[in-house]
PDB file of C-alpha atoms and ligand atoms in Angstrom:
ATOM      1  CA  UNK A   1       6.308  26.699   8.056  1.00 89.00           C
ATOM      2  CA  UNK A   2       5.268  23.827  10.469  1.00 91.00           C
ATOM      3  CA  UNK A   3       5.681  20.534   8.392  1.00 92.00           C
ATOM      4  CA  UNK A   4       1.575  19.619   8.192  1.00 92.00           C
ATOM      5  CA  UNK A   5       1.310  22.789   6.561  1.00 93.00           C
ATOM      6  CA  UNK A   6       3.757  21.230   3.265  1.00 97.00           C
ATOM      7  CA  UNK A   7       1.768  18.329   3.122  1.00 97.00           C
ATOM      8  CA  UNK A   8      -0.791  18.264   0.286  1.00 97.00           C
ATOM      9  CA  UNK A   9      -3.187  15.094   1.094  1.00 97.00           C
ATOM     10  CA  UNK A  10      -3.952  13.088  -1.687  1.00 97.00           C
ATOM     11  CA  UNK A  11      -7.595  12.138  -1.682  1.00 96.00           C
ATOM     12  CA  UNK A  12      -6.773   8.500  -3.781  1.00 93.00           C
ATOM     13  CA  UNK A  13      -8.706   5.103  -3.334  1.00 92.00           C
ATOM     14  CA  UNK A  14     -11.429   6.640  -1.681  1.00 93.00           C
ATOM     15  CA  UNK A  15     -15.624   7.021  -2.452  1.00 93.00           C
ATOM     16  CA  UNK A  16     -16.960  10.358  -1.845  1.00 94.00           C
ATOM     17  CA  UNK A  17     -18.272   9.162   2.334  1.00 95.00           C
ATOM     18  CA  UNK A  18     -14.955   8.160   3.014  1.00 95.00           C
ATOM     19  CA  UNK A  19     -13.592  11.618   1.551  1.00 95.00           C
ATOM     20  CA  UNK A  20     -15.877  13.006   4.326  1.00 95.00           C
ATOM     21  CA  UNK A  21     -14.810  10.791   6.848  1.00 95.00           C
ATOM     22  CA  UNK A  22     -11.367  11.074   6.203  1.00 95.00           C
ATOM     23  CA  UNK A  23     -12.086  15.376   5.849  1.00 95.00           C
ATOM     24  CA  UNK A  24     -14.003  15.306   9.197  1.00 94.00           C
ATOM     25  CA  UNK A  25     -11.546  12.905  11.063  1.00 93.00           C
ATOM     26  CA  UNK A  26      -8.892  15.273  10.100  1.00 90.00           C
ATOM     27  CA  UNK A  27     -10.064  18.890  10.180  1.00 82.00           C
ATOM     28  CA  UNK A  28      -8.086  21.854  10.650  1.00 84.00           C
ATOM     29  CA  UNK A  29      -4.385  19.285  10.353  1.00 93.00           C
ATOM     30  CA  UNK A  30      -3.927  19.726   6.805  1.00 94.00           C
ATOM     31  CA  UNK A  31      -4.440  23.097   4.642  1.00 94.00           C
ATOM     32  CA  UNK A  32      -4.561  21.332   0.943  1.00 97.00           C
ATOM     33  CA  UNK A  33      -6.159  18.583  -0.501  1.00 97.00           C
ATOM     34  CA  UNK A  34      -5.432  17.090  -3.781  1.00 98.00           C
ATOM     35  CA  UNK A  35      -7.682  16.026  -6.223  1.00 98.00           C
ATOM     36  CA  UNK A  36      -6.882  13.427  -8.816  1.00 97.00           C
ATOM     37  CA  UNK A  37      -8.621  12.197 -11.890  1.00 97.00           C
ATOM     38  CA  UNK A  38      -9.895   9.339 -10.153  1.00 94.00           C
ATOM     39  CA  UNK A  39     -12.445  11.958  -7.997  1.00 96.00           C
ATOM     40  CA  UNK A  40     -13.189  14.284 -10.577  1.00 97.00           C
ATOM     41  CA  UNK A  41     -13.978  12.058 -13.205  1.00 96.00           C
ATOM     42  CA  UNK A  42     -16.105  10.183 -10.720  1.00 95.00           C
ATOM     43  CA  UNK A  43     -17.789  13.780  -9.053  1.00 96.00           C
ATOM     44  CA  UNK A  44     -16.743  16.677 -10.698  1.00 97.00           C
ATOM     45  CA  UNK A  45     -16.643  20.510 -10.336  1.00 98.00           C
ATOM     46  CA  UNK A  46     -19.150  20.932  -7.656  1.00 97.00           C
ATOM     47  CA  UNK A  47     -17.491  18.043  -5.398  1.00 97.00           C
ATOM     48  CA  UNK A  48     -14.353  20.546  -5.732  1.00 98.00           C
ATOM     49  CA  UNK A  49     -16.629  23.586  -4.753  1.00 98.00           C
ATOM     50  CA  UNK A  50     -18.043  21.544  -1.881  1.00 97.00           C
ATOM     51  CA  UNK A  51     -14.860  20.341  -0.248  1.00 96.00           C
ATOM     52  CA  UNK A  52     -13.354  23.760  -0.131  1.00 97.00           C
ATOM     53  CA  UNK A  53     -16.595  25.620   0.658  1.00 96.00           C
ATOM     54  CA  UNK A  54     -16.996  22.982   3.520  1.00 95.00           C
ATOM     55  CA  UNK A  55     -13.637  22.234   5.049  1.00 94.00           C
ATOM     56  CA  UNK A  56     -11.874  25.525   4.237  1.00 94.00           C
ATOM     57  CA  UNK A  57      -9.301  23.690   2.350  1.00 96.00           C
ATOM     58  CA  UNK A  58      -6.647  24.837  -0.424  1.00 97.00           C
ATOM     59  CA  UNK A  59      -7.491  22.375  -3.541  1.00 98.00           C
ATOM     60  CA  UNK A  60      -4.849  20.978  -5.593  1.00 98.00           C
ATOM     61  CA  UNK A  61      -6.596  19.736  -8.770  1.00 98.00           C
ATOM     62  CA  UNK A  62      -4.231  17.086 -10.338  1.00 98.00           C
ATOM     63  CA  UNK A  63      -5.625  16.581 -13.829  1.00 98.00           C
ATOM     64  CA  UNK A  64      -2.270  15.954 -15.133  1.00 98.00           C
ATOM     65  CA  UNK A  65      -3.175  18.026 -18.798  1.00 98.00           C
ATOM     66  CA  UNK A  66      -1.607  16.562 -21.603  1.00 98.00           C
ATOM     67  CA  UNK A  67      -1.998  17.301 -24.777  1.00 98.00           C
ATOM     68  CA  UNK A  68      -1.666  19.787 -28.090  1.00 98.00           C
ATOM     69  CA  UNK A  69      -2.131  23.724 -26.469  1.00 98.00           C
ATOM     70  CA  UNK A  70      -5.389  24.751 -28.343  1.00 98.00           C
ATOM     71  CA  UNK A  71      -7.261  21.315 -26.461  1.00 98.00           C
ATOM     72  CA  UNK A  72      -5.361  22.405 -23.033  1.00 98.00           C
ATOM     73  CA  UNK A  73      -6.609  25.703 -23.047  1.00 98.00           C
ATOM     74  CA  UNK A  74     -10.230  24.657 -23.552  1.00 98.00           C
ATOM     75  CA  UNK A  75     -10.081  22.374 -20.575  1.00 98.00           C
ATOM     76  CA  UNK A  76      -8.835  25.117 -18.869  1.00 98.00           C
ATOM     77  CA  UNK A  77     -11.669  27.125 -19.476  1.00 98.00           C
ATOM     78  CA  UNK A  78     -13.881  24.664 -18.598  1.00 98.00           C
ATOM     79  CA  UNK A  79     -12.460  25.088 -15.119  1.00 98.00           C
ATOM     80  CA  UNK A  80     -13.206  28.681 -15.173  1.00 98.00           C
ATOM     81  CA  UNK A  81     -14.442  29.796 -11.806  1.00 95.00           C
ATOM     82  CA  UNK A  82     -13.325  26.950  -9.485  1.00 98.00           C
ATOM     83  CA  UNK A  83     -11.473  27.180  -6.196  1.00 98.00           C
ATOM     84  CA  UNK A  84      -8.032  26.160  -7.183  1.00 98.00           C
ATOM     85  CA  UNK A  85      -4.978  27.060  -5.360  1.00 98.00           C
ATOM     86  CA  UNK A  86      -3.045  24.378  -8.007  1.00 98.00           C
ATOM     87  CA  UNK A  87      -3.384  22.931 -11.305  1.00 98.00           C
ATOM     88  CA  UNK A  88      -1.331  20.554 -13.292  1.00 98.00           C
ATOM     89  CA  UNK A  89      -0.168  20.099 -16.673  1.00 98.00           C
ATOM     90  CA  UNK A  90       2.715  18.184 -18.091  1.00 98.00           C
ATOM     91  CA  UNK A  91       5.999  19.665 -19.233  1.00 98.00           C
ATOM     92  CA  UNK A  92       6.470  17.408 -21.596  1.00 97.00           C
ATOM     93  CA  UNK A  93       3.264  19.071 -23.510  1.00 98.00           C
ATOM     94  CA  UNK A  94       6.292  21.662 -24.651  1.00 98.00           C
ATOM     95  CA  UNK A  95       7.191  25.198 -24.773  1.00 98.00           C
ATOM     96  CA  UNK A  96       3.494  26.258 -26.528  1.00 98.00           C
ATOM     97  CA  UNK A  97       1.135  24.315 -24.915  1.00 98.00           C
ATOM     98  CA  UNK A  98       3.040  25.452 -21.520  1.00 98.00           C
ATOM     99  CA  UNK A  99       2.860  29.317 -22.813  1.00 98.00           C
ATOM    100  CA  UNK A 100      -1.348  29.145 -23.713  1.00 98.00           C
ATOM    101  CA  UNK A 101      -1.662  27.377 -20.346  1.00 98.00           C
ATOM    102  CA  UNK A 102      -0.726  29.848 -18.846  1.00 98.00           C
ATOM    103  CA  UNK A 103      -2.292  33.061 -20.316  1.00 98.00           C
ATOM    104  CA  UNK A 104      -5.769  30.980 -20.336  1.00 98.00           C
ATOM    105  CA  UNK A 105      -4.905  30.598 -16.957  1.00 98.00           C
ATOM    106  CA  UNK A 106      -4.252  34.236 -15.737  1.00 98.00           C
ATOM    107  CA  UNK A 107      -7.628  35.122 -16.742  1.00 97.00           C
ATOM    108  CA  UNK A 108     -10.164  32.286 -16.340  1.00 97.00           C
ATOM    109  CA  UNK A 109      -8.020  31.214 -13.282  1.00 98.00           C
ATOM    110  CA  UNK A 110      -6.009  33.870 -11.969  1.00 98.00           C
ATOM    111  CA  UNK A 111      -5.540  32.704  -8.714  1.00 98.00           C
ATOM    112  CA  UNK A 112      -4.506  29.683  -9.672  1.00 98.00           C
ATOM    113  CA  UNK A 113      -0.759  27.986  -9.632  1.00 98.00           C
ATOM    114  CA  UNK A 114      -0.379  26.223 -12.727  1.00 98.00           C
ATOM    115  CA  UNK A 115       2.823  22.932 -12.041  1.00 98.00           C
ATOM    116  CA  UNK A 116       4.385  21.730 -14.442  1.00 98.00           C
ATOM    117  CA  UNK A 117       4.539  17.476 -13.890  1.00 98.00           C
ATOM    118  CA  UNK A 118       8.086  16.680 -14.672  1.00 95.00           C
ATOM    119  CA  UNK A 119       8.798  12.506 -14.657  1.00 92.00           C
ATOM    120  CA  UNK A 120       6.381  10.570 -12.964  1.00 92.00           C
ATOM    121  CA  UNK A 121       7.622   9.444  -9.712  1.00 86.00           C
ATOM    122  CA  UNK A 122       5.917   5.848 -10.583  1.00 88.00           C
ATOM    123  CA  UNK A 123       8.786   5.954 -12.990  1.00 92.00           C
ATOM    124  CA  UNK A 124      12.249   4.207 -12.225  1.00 92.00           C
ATOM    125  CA  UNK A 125      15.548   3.397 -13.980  1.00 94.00           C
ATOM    126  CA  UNK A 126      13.931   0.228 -16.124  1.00 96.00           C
ATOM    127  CA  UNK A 127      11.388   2.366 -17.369  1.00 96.00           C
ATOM    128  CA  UNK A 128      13.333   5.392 -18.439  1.00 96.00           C
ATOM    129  CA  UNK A 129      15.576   2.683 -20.288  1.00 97.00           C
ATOM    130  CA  UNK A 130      12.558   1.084 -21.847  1.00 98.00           C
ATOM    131  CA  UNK A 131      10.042   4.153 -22.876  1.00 97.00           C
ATOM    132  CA  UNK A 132      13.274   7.043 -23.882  1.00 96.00           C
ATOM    133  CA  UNK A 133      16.280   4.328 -23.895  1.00 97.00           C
ATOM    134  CA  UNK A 134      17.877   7.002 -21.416  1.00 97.00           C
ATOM    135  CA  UNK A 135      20.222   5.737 -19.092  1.00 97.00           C
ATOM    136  CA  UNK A 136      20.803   7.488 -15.880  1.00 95.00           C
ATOM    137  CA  UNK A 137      22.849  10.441 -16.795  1.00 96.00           C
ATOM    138  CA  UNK A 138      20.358  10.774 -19.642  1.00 96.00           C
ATOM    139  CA  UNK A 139      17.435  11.158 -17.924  1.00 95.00           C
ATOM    140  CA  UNK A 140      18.954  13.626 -15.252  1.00 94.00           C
ATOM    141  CA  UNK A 141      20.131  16.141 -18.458  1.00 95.00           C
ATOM    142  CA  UNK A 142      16.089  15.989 -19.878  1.00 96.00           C
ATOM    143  CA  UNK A 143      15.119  16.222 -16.497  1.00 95.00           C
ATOM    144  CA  UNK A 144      17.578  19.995 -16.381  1.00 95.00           C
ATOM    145  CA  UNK A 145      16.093  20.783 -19.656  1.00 96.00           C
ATOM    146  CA  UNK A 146      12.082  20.643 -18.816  1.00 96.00           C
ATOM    147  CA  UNK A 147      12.995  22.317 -15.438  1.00 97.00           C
ATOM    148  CA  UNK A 148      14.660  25.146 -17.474  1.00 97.00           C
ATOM    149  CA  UNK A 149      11.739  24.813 -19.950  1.00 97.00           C
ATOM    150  CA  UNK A 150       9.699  25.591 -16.830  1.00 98.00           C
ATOM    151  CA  UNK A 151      11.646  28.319 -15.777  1.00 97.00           C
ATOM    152  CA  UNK A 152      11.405  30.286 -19.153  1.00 97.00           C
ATOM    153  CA  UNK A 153       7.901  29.889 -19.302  1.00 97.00           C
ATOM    154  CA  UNK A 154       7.505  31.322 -15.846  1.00 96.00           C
ATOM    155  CA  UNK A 155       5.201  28.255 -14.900  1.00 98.00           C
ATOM    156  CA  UNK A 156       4.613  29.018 -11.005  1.00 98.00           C
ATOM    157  CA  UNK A 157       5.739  25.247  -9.896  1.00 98.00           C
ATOM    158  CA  UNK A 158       7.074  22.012 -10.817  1.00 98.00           C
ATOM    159  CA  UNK A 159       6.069  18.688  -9.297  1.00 97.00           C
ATOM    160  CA  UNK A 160       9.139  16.209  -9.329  1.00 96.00           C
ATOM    161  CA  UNK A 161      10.595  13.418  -7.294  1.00 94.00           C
ATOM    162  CA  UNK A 162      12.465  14.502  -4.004  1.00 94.00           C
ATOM    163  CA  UNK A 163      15.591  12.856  -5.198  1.00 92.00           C
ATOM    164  CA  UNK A 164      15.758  15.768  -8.404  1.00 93.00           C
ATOM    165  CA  UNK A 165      15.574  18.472  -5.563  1.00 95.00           C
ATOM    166  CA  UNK A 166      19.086  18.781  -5.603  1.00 92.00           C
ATOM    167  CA  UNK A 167      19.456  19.406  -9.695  1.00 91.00           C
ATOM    168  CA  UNK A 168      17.036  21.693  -9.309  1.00 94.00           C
ATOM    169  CA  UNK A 169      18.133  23.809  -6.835  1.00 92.00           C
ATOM    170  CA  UNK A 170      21.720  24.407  -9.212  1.00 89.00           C
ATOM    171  CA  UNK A 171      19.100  25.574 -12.186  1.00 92.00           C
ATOM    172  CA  UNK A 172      17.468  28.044  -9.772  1.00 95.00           C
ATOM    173  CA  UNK A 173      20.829  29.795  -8.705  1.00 94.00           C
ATOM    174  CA  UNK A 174      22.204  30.119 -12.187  1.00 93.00           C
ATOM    175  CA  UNK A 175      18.617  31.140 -13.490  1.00 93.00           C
ATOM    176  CA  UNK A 176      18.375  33.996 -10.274  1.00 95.00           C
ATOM    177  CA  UNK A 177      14.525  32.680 -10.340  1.00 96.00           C
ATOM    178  CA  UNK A 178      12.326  30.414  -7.933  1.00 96.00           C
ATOM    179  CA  UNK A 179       9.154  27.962  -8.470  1.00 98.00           C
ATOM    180  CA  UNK A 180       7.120  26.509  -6.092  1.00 98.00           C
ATOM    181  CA  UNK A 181       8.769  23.110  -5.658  1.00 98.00           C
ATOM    182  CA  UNK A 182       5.754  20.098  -5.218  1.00 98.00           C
ATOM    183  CA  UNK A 183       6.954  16.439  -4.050  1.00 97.00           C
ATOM    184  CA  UNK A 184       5.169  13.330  -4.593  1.00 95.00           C
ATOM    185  CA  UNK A 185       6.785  10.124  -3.953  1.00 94.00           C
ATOM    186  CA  UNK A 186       7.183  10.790  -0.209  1.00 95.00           C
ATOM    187  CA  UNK A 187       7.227   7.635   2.372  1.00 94.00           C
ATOM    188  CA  UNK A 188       8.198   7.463   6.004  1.00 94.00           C
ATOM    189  CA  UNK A 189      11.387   6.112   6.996  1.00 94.00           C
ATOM    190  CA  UNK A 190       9.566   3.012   8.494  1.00 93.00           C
ATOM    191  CA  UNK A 191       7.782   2.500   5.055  1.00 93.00           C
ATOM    192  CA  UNK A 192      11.290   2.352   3.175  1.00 92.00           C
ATOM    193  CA  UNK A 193      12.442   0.414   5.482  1.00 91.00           C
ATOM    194  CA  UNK A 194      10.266  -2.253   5.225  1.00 91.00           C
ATOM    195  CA  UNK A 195       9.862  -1.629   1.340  1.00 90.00           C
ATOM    196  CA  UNK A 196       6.404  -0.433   1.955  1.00 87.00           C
ATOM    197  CA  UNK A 197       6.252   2.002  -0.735  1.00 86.00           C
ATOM    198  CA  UNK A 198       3.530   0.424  -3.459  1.00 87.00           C
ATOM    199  CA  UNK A 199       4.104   1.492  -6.669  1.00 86.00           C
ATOM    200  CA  UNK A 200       6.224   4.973  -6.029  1.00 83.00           C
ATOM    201  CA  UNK A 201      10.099   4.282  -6.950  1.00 88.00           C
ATOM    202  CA  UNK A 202      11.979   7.911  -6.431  1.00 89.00           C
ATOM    203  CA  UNK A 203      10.916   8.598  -3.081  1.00 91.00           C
ATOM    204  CA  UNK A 204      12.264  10.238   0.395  1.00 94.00           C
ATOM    205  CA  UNK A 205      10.989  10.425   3.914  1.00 96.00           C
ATOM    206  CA  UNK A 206       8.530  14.029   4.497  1.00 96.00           C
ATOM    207  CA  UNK A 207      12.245  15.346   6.456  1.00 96.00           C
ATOM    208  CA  UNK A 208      14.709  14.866   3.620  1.00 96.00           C
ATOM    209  CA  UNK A 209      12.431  16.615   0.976  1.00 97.00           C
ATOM    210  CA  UNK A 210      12.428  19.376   3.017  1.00 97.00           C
ATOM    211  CA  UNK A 211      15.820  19.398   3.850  1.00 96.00           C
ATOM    212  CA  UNK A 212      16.808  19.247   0.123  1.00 96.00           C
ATOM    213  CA  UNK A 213      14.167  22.213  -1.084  1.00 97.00           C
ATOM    214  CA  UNK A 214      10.767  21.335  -1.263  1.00 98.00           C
ATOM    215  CA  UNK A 215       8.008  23.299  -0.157  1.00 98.00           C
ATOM    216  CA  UNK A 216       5.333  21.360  -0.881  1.00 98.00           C
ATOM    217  CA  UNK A 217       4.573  17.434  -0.232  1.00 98.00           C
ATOM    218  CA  UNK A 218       1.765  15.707  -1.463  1.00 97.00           C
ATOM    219  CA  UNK A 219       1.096  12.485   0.314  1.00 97.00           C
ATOM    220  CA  UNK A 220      -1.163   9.892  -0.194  1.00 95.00           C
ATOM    221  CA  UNK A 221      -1.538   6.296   1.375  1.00 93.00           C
ATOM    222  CA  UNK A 222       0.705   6.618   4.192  1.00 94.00           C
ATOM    223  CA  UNK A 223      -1.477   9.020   5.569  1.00 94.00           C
ATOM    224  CA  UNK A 224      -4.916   8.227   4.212  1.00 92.00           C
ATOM    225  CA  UNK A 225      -4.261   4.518   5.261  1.00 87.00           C
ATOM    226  CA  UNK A 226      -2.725   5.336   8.427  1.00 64.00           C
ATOM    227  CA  UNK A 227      -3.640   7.207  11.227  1.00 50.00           C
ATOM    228  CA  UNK A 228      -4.400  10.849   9.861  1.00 43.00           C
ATOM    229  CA  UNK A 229      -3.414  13.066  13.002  1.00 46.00           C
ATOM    230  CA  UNK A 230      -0.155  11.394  13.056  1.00 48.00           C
ATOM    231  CA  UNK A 231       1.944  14.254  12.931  1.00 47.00           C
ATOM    232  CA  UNK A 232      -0.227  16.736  15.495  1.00 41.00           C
TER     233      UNK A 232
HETATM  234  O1  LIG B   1      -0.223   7.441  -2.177  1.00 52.04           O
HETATM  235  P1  LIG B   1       0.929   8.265  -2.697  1.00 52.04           P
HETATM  236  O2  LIG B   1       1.588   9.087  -1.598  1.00 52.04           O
HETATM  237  O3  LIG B   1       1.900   7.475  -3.510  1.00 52.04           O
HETATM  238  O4  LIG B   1       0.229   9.321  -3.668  1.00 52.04           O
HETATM  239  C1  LIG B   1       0.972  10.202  -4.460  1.00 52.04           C
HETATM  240  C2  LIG B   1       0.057  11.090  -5.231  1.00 52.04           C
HETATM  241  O5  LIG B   1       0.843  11.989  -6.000  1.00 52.04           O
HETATM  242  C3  LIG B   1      -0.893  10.397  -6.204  1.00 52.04           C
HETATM  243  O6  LIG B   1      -2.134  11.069  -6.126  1.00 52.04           O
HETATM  244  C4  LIG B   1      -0.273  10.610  -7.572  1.00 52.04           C
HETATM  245  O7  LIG B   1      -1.247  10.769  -8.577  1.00 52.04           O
HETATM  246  C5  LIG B   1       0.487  11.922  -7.372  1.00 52.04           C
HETATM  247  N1  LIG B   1       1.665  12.130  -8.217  1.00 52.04           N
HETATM  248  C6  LIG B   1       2.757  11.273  -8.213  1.00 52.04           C
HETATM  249  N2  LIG B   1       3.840  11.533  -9.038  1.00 52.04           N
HETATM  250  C7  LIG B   1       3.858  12.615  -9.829  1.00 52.04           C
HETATM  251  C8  LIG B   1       2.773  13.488  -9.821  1.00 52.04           C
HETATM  252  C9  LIG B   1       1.688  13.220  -8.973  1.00 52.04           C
HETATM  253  O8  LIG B   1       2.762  10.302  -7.467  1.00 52.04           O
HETATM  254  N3  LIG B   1       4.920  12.884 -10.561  1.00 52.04           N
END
């Protein structure tokens, strides 16, 4: 797979003409689109219907769902019927909000990948001291456990930082199974360099994510605020 076809754009900071422009500027480059909370609480379900009835996009709906399973599987529902190649929720919702995610899921949304948010990527060192009081070793043993929590439930995906690629991939052989392996906090080598990266902290350049296992990278700013064909 060609490397534009990995990238999942992020559709952040933008009103709904300059998700056109941006769409029209950059037609047939990208295959997926994300859509965050900041869109769909601004335009909802048929802006979702539009963009992939339009463009001929794969939609990634990030709505990040978090909270006890009966009230995640009603928002599910509520999604019933839209276009969605993937869907989030967060592992740390636990083993039965996970498990009635994902049977609401295989009917009202059955061709839908449901990924299970790990740690934010946002997140670094201070604040897994100051919100868990985890140091470093701690956070990499509860980041093993919700990967093998995501692995039992047979969640399609995970979404994680590229630098847990490699802790992951150890899980996966001693587990025999696979999930669809989604990276946010990606930045080019030029951003890092300069410490361009905003407010992402565990982050890698688009090549070492691959390298190290992901199939999937969602990017934002550096391409939305850049030049979009860049990698053509
Ligand atoms: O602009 P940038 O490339 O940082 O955008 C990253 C996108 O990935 C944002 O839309 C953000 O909501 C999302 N995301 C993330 N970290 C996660 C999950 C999703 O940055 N763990």
């Amino acid at each position: 797979m060609k490397l534009t076809d990995r990238i999942i754009v992020a559709l952040d900071n933008m009103n709904e003409e300059e998700v056109w422009a941006f769409l029209n500027k950059s037609q047939h480059t990208y295959q997926t689109v994300k859509i965050g909370l900041e869109l769909f609480y601004l335009l909802g379900p048929d802006f979702v219907k539009k963009i992939h009835h339009e463009y001929n996009v794969d939609i990634f709906l990030d709505l990040k769902l978090h909270d006890i399973p009966n009230t995640v599987k009603k928002a599910i529902r509520s999604l019933k019927g839209l276009p969605l190649k993937f869907l989030t929720v967060h592992l740390t919702g636990g083993r039965n909000m996970l498990t009635e995610a994902l049977a609401e899921a295989s009917t009202c949304l059955p061709a839908t990948n449901l990924l299970g948010v790990s740690f934010l990527t946002s997140l670094g060192k201070p604040d897994f001291k100051e919100i868990y009081n985890f140091n470093e070793t701690q956070t990499k043993l509860t980041f093993s456990n919700l990967f093998r929590l995501a692995l039992q439930t047979n969640i399609h995906g995970v979404v994680l930082s590229p630098l847990e690629l490699g802790i992951v991939k150890n899980e996966e052989q001693q587990s025999g199974k696979k999930l669809i392996k989604v990276t946010p906090g990606i930045r080019f080598a030029h951003e890092i360099n300069s410490n361009n990266i905003q407010d992402q902290q565990r982050i890698a350049t688009p090549e070492d994510a691959v390298k190290n296992g992901a199939d999937y990278l969602v990017m934002g700013r550096s391409i939305t605020s850049g030049t979009p064909n860049f990698l053509k």
